[in-house]
Amino acid sequence: MAFLPLLFLGCKGEKGGEVTEYVSPAPVFCEDSAYQYVAAQCAFGPRVMNSAAHDSCGEYIASKFKSFGAVVYDQYADSKLYDGTPIKMRNIIASYNPEAPVRILIAGHWDSRQWADNDPDEKNHNTPIDGANDGGSSIGVMLEIARQLQLASDSNQVKIGVDLICWDAEDSGESGGGNESSWCLGSQYWAGVRHVDGYTARYGINLDMVGGNNTVFYRERISMAYAPMVVDKVWAAANRIGYGKFFSYADEGGGVTDDHVQVNQGGIPCIDVIGSDTENGGFPSTWHTMNDNIKNINKETLKAVGQTMLEVIWTEK
Ligand code: AHN
Ligand code: ZN
């Protein structure tokens, strides 16, 4: 019995060498906070273009980022939906260490779709959606990242620049395929006119539908074509810290027209972390339906993505 404590002094691997457990330098991502930020966005009502709920939620998002110590830039711009409707867009960019030359960007859209045109019930096809997952989840995760960037102890402060970009007008595109340029209007604008002259980043990670049930992330095709090293980096980070169940290496992912395409075309390698349904590998079952609401937000999914993002940020040199 007296020798028992010795068993805990060290761990020997198969070949007799010391095995040390991986200790991440990243802080702990709080999924309860992220969830609250998703709920807060949904409480404004659907964030559809040109609506009061949209504008109030934009104020909420910008003020939250400011309260977490970010330098916040606004990009206001006029655009038009595919049917010709004029819209007022606002991209919101929250920057940490704005002077740092090495930067990474994490992004997601904050608007929600004005038509539940994938709803099983046809009479909902012109009803706006809450976009809890489609829009809200990305911003919820980004707000919690911002809170952790501020909260980090003096000795664990991130030294690289981090930009959290909230795209507007991503989700007013024409469904059915074929009209690719009708989507992602906010990021299209930003790809041409940056929030800071000459802005660039080492790479980008776009988040889309990162808070649903039965969610898995596959290596999206366009990301693999433009930024395979970034895909490798993010999937390796997730798998290293125990989220391999969410970040799958299976060869399932198709290509998706999303905001990362614009960032890539703007010259910054960028991937899309976009949720797929574990059942059929397609878009989540709530996608563009009335069920995309706070009741169908899953904290475990928010945690897997949020903790992976902190891991990537805190291990970037
Ligand atoms: C298309 O349907 C062409 N793109 C989907 C991008 C998207 C919409 N992500 C969320 N909502
Ligand atoms: Zn959508």
CSV table of C-alpha atoms and ligand atoms in Angstrom, one decimal:
chain,number,residue,atom,x,y,z
A,1,MET,CA,0.0,0.0,0.0
A,2,ALA,CA,2.8,2.4,0.8
A,3,PHE,CA,4.0,2.2,-2.8
A,4,LEU,CA,0.7,3.2,-4.3
A,5,PRO,CA,1.3,6.9,-4.5
A,6,LEU,CA,4.3,6.2,-6.8
A,7,LEU,CA,1.8,5.1,-9.4
A,8,PHE,CA,0.7,8.7,-9.8
A,9,LEU,CA,4.1,10.3,-10.1
A,10,GLY,CA,4.5,9.7,-13.8
A,11,CYS,CA,2.8,8.1,-16.8
A,12,LYS,CA,4.8,5.8,-19.0
A,13,GLY,CA,3.9,5.4,-22.7
A,14,GLU,CA,4.1,2.2,-24.6
A,15,LYS,CA,7.7,2.8,-25.5
A,16,GLY,CA,8.6,3.7,-22.0
A,17,GLY,CA,8.8,7.5,-22.6
A,18,GLU,CA,7.0,10.1,-20.5
A,19,VAL,CA,3.5,10.8,-21.7
A,20,THR,CA,2.4,14.3,-20.8
A,21,GLU,CA,-1.2,15.4,-21.1
A,22,TYR,CA,-2.0,18.3,-23.4
A,23,VAL,CA,-2.6,21.5,-21.5
A,24,SER,CA,-4.3,24.2,-23.6
A,25,PRO,CA,-3.3,27.8,-23.1
A,26,ALA,CA,-6.8,28.9,-24.0
A,27,PRO,CA,-9.4,30.1,-21.4
A,28,VAL,CA,-12.6,28.2,-20.9
A,29,PHE,CA,-15.3,29.1,-23.4
A,30,CYS,CA,-18.6,29.6,-21.5
A,31,GLU,CA,-21.5,28.1,-23.6
A,32,ASP,CA,-24.1,29.5,-21.2
A,33,SER,CA,-22.9,33.0,-22.0
A,34,ALA,CA,-22.9,32.3,-25.7
A,35,TYR,CA,-26.4,30.9,-25.4
A,36,GLN,CA,-27.6,34.1,-23.6
A,37,TYR,CA,-26.2,36.2,-26.5
A,38,VAL,CA,-28.1,34.1,-29.0
A,39,ALA,CA,-31.3,34.5,-26.9
A,40,ALA,CA,-30.8,38.2,-26.6
A,41,GLN,CA,-30.5,38.6,-30.4
A,42,CYS,CA,-33.7,36.5,-30.9
A,43,ALA,CA,-35.6,38.6,-28.4
A,44,PHE,CA,-35.4,41.6,-30.8
A,45,GLY,CA,-37.5,39.7,-33.3
A,46,PRO,CA,-36.3,38.6,-36.7
A,47,ARG,CA,-33.3,40.7,-37.8
A,48,VAL,CA,-34.5,41.2,-41.4
A,49,MET,CA,-33.2,43.9,-43.5
A,50,ASN,CA,-34.7,47.4,-43.1
A,51,SER,CA,-36.5,46.4,-39.9
A,52,ALA,CA,-36.5,48.1,-36.5
A,53,ALA,CA,-35.6,44.8,-34.8
A,54,HIS,CA,-32.6,44.6,-37.1
A,55,ASP,CA,-31.4,48.1,-36.3
A,56,SER,CA,-31.9,47.7,-32.6
A,57,CYS,CA,-30.0,44.4,-32.6
A,58,GLY,CA,-27.2,46.0,-34.5
A,59,GLU,CA,-26.9,48.5,-31.7
A,60,TYR,CA,-26.9,45.7,-29.1
A,61,ILE,CA,-24.2,43.8,-30.9
A,62,ALA,CA,-21.9,46.8,-31.3
A,63,SER,CA,-22.4,48.0,-27.7
A,64,LYS,CA,-21.7,44.5,-26.3
A,65,PHE,CA,-18.4,44.3,-28.2
A,66,LYS,CA,-17.5,47.8,-26.9
A,67,SER,CA,-18.3,46.7,-23.4
A,68,PHE,CA,-15.8,43.8,-23.9
A,69,GLY,CA,-13.1,46.3,-24.8
A,70,ALA,CA,-13.1,46.0,-28.6
A,71,VAL,CA,-12.4,48.8,-31.0
A,72,VAL,CA,-15.6,48.7,-33.0
A,73,TYR,CA,-15.9,49.8,-36.6
A,74,ASP,CA,-19.1,50.3,-38.5
A,75,GLN,CA,-19.5,49.9,-42.2
A,76,TYR,CA,-22.8,51.4,-43.4
A,77,ALA,CA,-23.7,50.8,-47.0
A,78,ASP,CA,-26.6,50.8,-49.4
A,79,SER,CA,-27.4,47.8,-51.5
A,80,LYS,CA,-30.2,46.1,-53.3
A,81,LEU,CA,-31.9,42.7,-52.9
A,82,TYR,CA,-32.2,40.5,-56.0
A,83,ASP,CA,-35.8,41.8,-56.4
A,84,GLY,CA,-34.6,45.4,-56.4
A,85,THR,CA,-35.6,46.3,-52.9
A,86,PRO,CA,-33.1,48.9,-51.6
A,87,ILE,CA,-31.5,47.9,-48.3
A,88,LYS,CA,-29.4,49.7,-45.6
A,89,MET,CA,-26.5,47.4,-44.5
A,90,ARG,CA,-24.3,47.6,-41.4
A,91,ASN,CA,-21.2,45.4,-41.1
A,92,ILE,CA,-19.9,45.5,-37.5
A,93,ILE,CA,-16.2,44.8,-36.9
A,94,ALA,CA,-14.8,44.3,-33.4
A,95,SER,CA,-11.0,44.5,-33.3
A,96,TYR,CA,-8.6,43.5,-30.6
A,97,ASN,CA,-5.0,44.8,-30.8
A,98,PRO,CA,-5.8,46.9,-33.8
A,99,GLU,CA,-2.2,47.8,-34.3
A,100,ALA,CA,-0.8,44.3,-34.4
A,101,PRO,CA,0.6,43.3,-37.8
A,102,VAL,CA,-0.3,39.6,-37.5
A,103,ARG,CA,-4.1,39.3,-37.5
A,104,ILE,CA,-6.7,36.6,-37.8
A,105,LEU,CA,-10.4,37.2,-38.5
A,106,ILE,CA,-13.4,35.3,-37.3
A,107,ALA,CA,-16.7,36.1,-38.9
A,108,GLY,CA,-20.4,35.3,-39.2
A,109,HIS,CA,-23.6,37.0,-40.4
A,110,TRP,CA,-26.0,38.8,-38.0
A,111,ASP,CA,-29.0,39.3,-40.3
A,112,SER,CA,-31.8,36.8,-40.4
A,113,ARG,CA,-33.8,35.6,-43.4
A,114,GLN,CA,-37.2,37.3,-44.1
A,115,TRP,CA,-38.7,34.2,-45.7
A,116,ALA,CA,-39.1,30.7,-44.0
A,117,ASP,CA,-39.2,29.3,-47.5
A,118,ASN,CA,-37.9,25.9,-46.5
A,119,ASP,CA,-40.6,25.4,-43.9
A,120,PRO,CA,-42.7,22.2,-44.3
A,121,ASP,CA,-45.8,24.4,-44.1
A,122,GLU,CA,-46.2,26.5,-47.2
A,123,LYS,CA,-48.1,29.2,-45.5
A,124,ASN,CA,-44.9,30.2,-43.6
A,125,HIS,CA,-42.9,30.7,-46.8
A,126,ASN,CA,-43.1,34.5,-46.5
A,127,THR,CA,-42.7,34.7,-42.7
A,128,PRO,CA,-39.4,36.0,-41.3
A,129,ILE,CA,-37.4,33.6,-39.2
A,130,ASP,CA,-35.7,34.2,-35.8
A,131,GLY,CA,-32.4,32.8,-37.2
A,132,ALA,CA,-31.3,31.6,-33.8
A,133,ASN,CA,-28.9,29.2,-35.5
A,134,ASP,CA,-28.7,30.8,-38.9
A,135,GLY,CA,-27.0,34.1,-37.9
A,136,GLY,CA,-27.5,34.2,-34.2
A,137,SER,CA,-25.3,31.3,-33.2
A,138,SER,CA,-22.2,32.8,-34.9
A,139,ILE,CA,-22.6,36.2,-33.3
A,140,GLY,CA,-23.3,34.5,-29.9
A,141,VAL,CA,-20.0,32.6,-30.2
A,142,MET,CA,-18.1,35.7,-31.3
A,143,LEU,CA,-19.4,37.7,-28.4
A,144,GLU,CA,-18.2,35.1,-26.0
A,145,ILE,CA,-14.8,35.0,-27.7
A,146,ALA,CA,-14.7,38.8,-27.2
A,147,ARG,CA,-15.6,38.5,-23.5
A,148,GLN,CA,-12.8,35.9,-23.1
A,149,LEU,CA,-10.3,38.2,-24.9
A,150,GLN,CA,-11.0,40.9,-22.4
A,151,LEU,CA,-11.1,38.6,-19.4
A,152,ALA,CA,-7.7,36.9,-20.0
A,153,SER,CA,-5.2,37.5,-17.2
A,154,ASP,CA,-2.3,39.8,-17.9
A,155,SER,CA,0.1,36.9,-18.4
A,156,ASN,CA,-2.3,35.2,-20.9
A,157,GLN,CA,-3.3,38.1,-23.1
A,158,VAL,CA,-3.4,37.4,-26.8
A,159,LYS,CA,-0.7,39.3,-28.7
A,160,ILE,CA,-1.9,38.9,-32.3
A,161,GLY,CA,-4.7,41.0,-33.7
A,162,VAL,CA,-8.2,39.4,-33.7
A,163,ASP,CA,-11.0,40.9,-35.8
A,164,LEU,CA,-14.6,39.6,-35.2
A,165,ILE,CA,-16.6,40.6,-38.3
A,166,CYS,CA,-20.4,40.6,-38.3
A,167,TRP,CA,-21.7,40.5,-41.8
A,168,ASP,CA,-25.0,42.0,-42.7
A,169,ALA,CA,-27.4,40.9,-45.5
A,170,GLU,CA,-26.0,37.5,-46.0
A,171,ASP,CA,-29.4,35.7,-45.9
A,172,SER,CA,-31.6,37.5,-48.4
A,173,GLY,CA,-30.6,35.5,-51.4
A,174,GLU,CA,-32.7,33.9,-54.0
A,175,SER,CA,-33.4,30.3,-53.0
A,176,GLY,CA,-33.2,27.5,-55.5
A,177,GLY,CA,-29.6,28.1,-56.6
A,178,GLY,CA,-28.3,29.9,-59.7
A,179,ASN,CA,-28.3,33.4,-58.2
A,180,GLU,CA,-25.1,33.2,-56.1
A,181,SER,CA,-24.5,36.9,-56.0
A,182,SER,CA,-27.9,37.5,-54.3
A,183,TRP,CA,-26.4,36.2,-51.1
A,184,CYS,CA,-23.7,37.6,-48.9
A,185,LEU,CA,-24.2,41.3,-49.7
A,186,GLY,CA,-22.4,42.6,-46.7
A,187,SER,CA,-19.3,40.6,-47.3
A,188,GLN,CA,-19.4,41.5,-51.0
A,189,TYR,CA,-19.3,45.1,-50.0
A,190,TRP,CA,-16.4,44.5,-47.5
A,191,ALA,CA,-14.4,42.5,-50.0
A,192,GLY,CA,-14.3,45.7,-52.1
A,193,VAL,CA,-14.1,48.4,-49.3
A,194,ARG,CA,-12.3,47.4,-46.1
A,195,HIS,CA,-13.3,48.8,-42.7
A,196,VAL,CA,-9.7,50.0,-42.5
A,197,ASP,CA,-7.7,51.0,-45.6
A,198,GLY,CA,-5.3,48.2,-46.6
A,199,TYR,CA,-6.7,45.9,-44.0
A,200,THR,CA,-5.6,42.3,-44.3
A,201,ALA,CA,-5.3,39.2,-42.1
A,202,ARG,CA,-3.2,36.0,-42.1
A,203,TYR,CA,-6.4,34.0,-42.5
A,204,GLY,CA,-10.1,33.9,-41.8
A,205,ILE,CA,-12.7,31.6,-40.3
A,206,ASN,CA,-16.4,32.1,-41.1
A,207,LEU,CA,-18.9,30.6,-38.8
A,208,ASP,CA,-22.4,29.6,-40.0
A,209,MET,CA,-25.1,27.6,-38.2
A,210,VAL,CA,-22.8,26.7,-35.3
A,211,GLY,CA,-25.4,26.1,-32.6
A,212,GLY,CA,-27.9,23.5,-33.8
A,213,ASN,CA,-28.8,20.1,-32.6
A,214,ASN,CA,-27.4,17.0,-34.4
A,215,THR,CA,-24.7,19.1,-35.9
A,216,VAL,CA,-21.5,18.0,-37.5
A,217,PHE,CA,-18.9,20.1,-39.4
A,218,TYR,CA,-17.4,18.7,-42.5
A,219,ARG,CA,-14.4,20.1,-44.4
A,220,GLU,CA,-16.3,22.3,-46.9
A,221,ARG,CA,-15.1,22.1,-50.5
A,222,ILE,CA,-14.5,25.8,-51.3
A,223,SER,CA,-12.5,26.1,-48.0
A,224,MET,CA,-10.5,23.1,-49.1
A,225,ALA,CA,-9.8,24.7,-52.4
A,226,TYR,CA,-8.8,28.1,-51.2
A,227,ALA,CA,-7.4,27.5,-47.7
A,228,PRO,CA,-6.6,23.9,-47.0
A,229,MET,CA,-4.0,24.8,-44.3
A,230,VAL,CA,-6.6,26.7,-42.4
A,231,VAL,CA,-9.0,23.8,-42.5
A,232,ASP,CA,-6.2,21.5,-41.3
A,233,LYS,CA,-5.3,23.9,-38.5
A,234,VAL,CA,-8.9,24.3,-37.2
A,235,TRP,CA,-9.8,20.6,-37.5
A,236,ALA,CA,-6.5,19.6,-35.8
A,237,ALA,CA,-7.3,22.1,-32.9
A,238,ALA,CA,-10.8,20.7,-32.5
A,239,ASN,CA,-9.6,17.1,-32.5
A,240,ARG,CA,-6.7,17.9,-30.1
A,241,ILE,CA,-9.1,19.2,-27.4
A,242,GLY,CA,-11.7,16.5,-27.8
A,243,TYR,CA,-14.2,17.8,-30.3
A,244,GLY,CA,-13.5,15.3,-33.1
A,245,LYS,CA,-17.2,14.2,-32.9
A,246,PHE,CA,-18.1,17.6,-34.2
A,247,PHE,CA,-15.2,18.3,-36.5
A,248,SER,CA,-15.3,15.3,-38.8
A,249,TYR,CA,-12.7,14.2,-41.3
A,250,ALA,CA,-15.3,12.2,-43.2
A,251,ASP,CA,-15.5,13.1,-46.9
A,252,GLU,CA,-19.0,14.4,-46.8
A,253,GLY,CA,-18.9,18.2,-47.3
A,254,GLY,CA,-20.1,19.8,-50.4
A,255,GLY,CA,-19.3,23.4,-51.4
A,256,VAL,CA,-21.5,26.2,-50.1
A,257,THR,CA,-21.8,29.8,-51.3
A,258,ASP,CA,-21.2,31.7,-48.1
A,259,ASP,CA,-19.4,34.8,-46.8
A,260,HIS,CA,-16.0,33.0,-46.8
A,261,VAL,CA,-16.1,33.1,-50.6
A,262,GLN,CA,-16.0,36.9,-50.6
A,263,VAL,CA,-13.1,37.0,-48.1
A,264,ASN,CA,-11.1,34.6,-50.3
A,265,GLN,CA,-11.9,36.6,-53.4
A,266,GLY,CA,-10.6,39.6,-51.4
A,267,GLY,CA,-7.3,37.9,-51.0
A,268,ILE,CA,-7.5,36.5,-47.5
A,269,PRO,CA,-7.6,32.6,-47.2
A,270,CYS,CA,-10.8,31.9,-45.4
A,271,ILE,CA,-12.7,28.8,-44.5
A,272,ASP,CA,-16.4,28.1,-43.6
A,273,VAL,CA,-17.3,26.2,-40.5
A,274,ILE,CA,-20.8,25.5,-41.4
A,275,GLY,CA,-23.1,23.1,-39.6
A,276,SER,CA,-24.5,20.0,-41.4
A,277,ASP,CA,-27.2,17.6,-40.2
A,278,THR,CA,-25.8,14.4,-38.7
A,279,GLU,CA,-28.7,12.5,-40.3
A,280,ASN,CA,-28.4,13.4,-43.9
A,281,GLY,CA,-25.2,15.6,-44.2
A,282,GLY,CA,-27.3,18.5,-45.7
A,283,PHE,CA,-28.2,21.8,-44.2
A,284,PRO,CA,-29.6,21.6,-40.6
A,285,SER,CA,-33.2,20.5,-40.5
A,286,THR,CA,-34.3,23.9,-39.1
A,287,TRP,CA,-32.6,25.7,-42.0
A,288,HIS,CA,-34.9,28.5,-43.3
A,289,THR,CA,-37.8,27.2,-41.3
A,290,MET,CA,-39.9,28.5,-38.4
A,291,ASN,CA,-38.1,26.0,-36.2
A,292,ASP,CA,-34.8,28.0,-36.4
A,293,ASN,CA,-35.5,29.5,-32.9
A,294,ILE,CA,-33.9,29.5,-29.5
A,295,LYS,CA,-35.6,26.3,-28.5
A,296,ASN,CA,-33.4,24.5,-31.0
A,297,ILE,CA,-30.1,25.9,-29.9
A,298,ASN,CA,-27.7,23.4,-28.5
A,299,LYS,CA,-25.1,24.5,-25.9
A,300,GLU,CA,-22.8,21.6,-26.6
A,301,THR,CA,-22.4,22.6,-30.3
A,302,LEU,CA,-21.8,26.3,-29.2
A,303,LYS,CA,-19.1,25.0,-26.8
A,304,ALA,CA,-17.4,22.8,-29.4
A,305,VAL,CA,-17.1,25.6,-31.9
A,306,GLY,CA,-16.3,28.3,-29.3
A,307,GLN,CA,-13.6,26.3,-27.5
A,308,THR,CA,-12.1,25.4,-30.8
A,309,MET,CA,-11.9,29.1,-31.8
A,310,LEU,CA,-10.2,30.0,-28.5
A,311,GLU,CA,-7.8,27.1,-29.0
A,312,VAL,CA,-6.9,28.5,-32.5
A,313,ILE,CA,-6.5,32.1,-31.3
A,314,TRP,CA,-4.4,31.2,-28.2
A,315,THR,CA,-2.1,28.9,-30.1
A,316,GLU,CA,-1.5,31.2,-33.1
A,317,LYS,CA,2.0,32.6,-33.0
B,1,AHN,C1,-27.0,29.1,-50.6
B,1,AHN,O1,-28.1,28.6,-50.3
B,1,AHN,C2,-26.6,29.4,-52.0
B,1,AHN,N1,-26.1,29.5,-49.6
B,1,AHN,C3,-26.4,29.3,-48.3
B,1,AHN,C4,-25.7,30.2,-47.4
B,1,AHN,C5,-26.5,30.3,-46.2
B,1,AHN,C6,-27.7,30.8,-46.1
B,1,AHN,N2,-26.0,30.1,-45.0
B,1,AHN,C7,-27.0,30.3,-44.2
B,1,AHN,N3,-28.0,30.7,-44.8
B,2,ZN,ZN,-29.7,31.2,-44.1
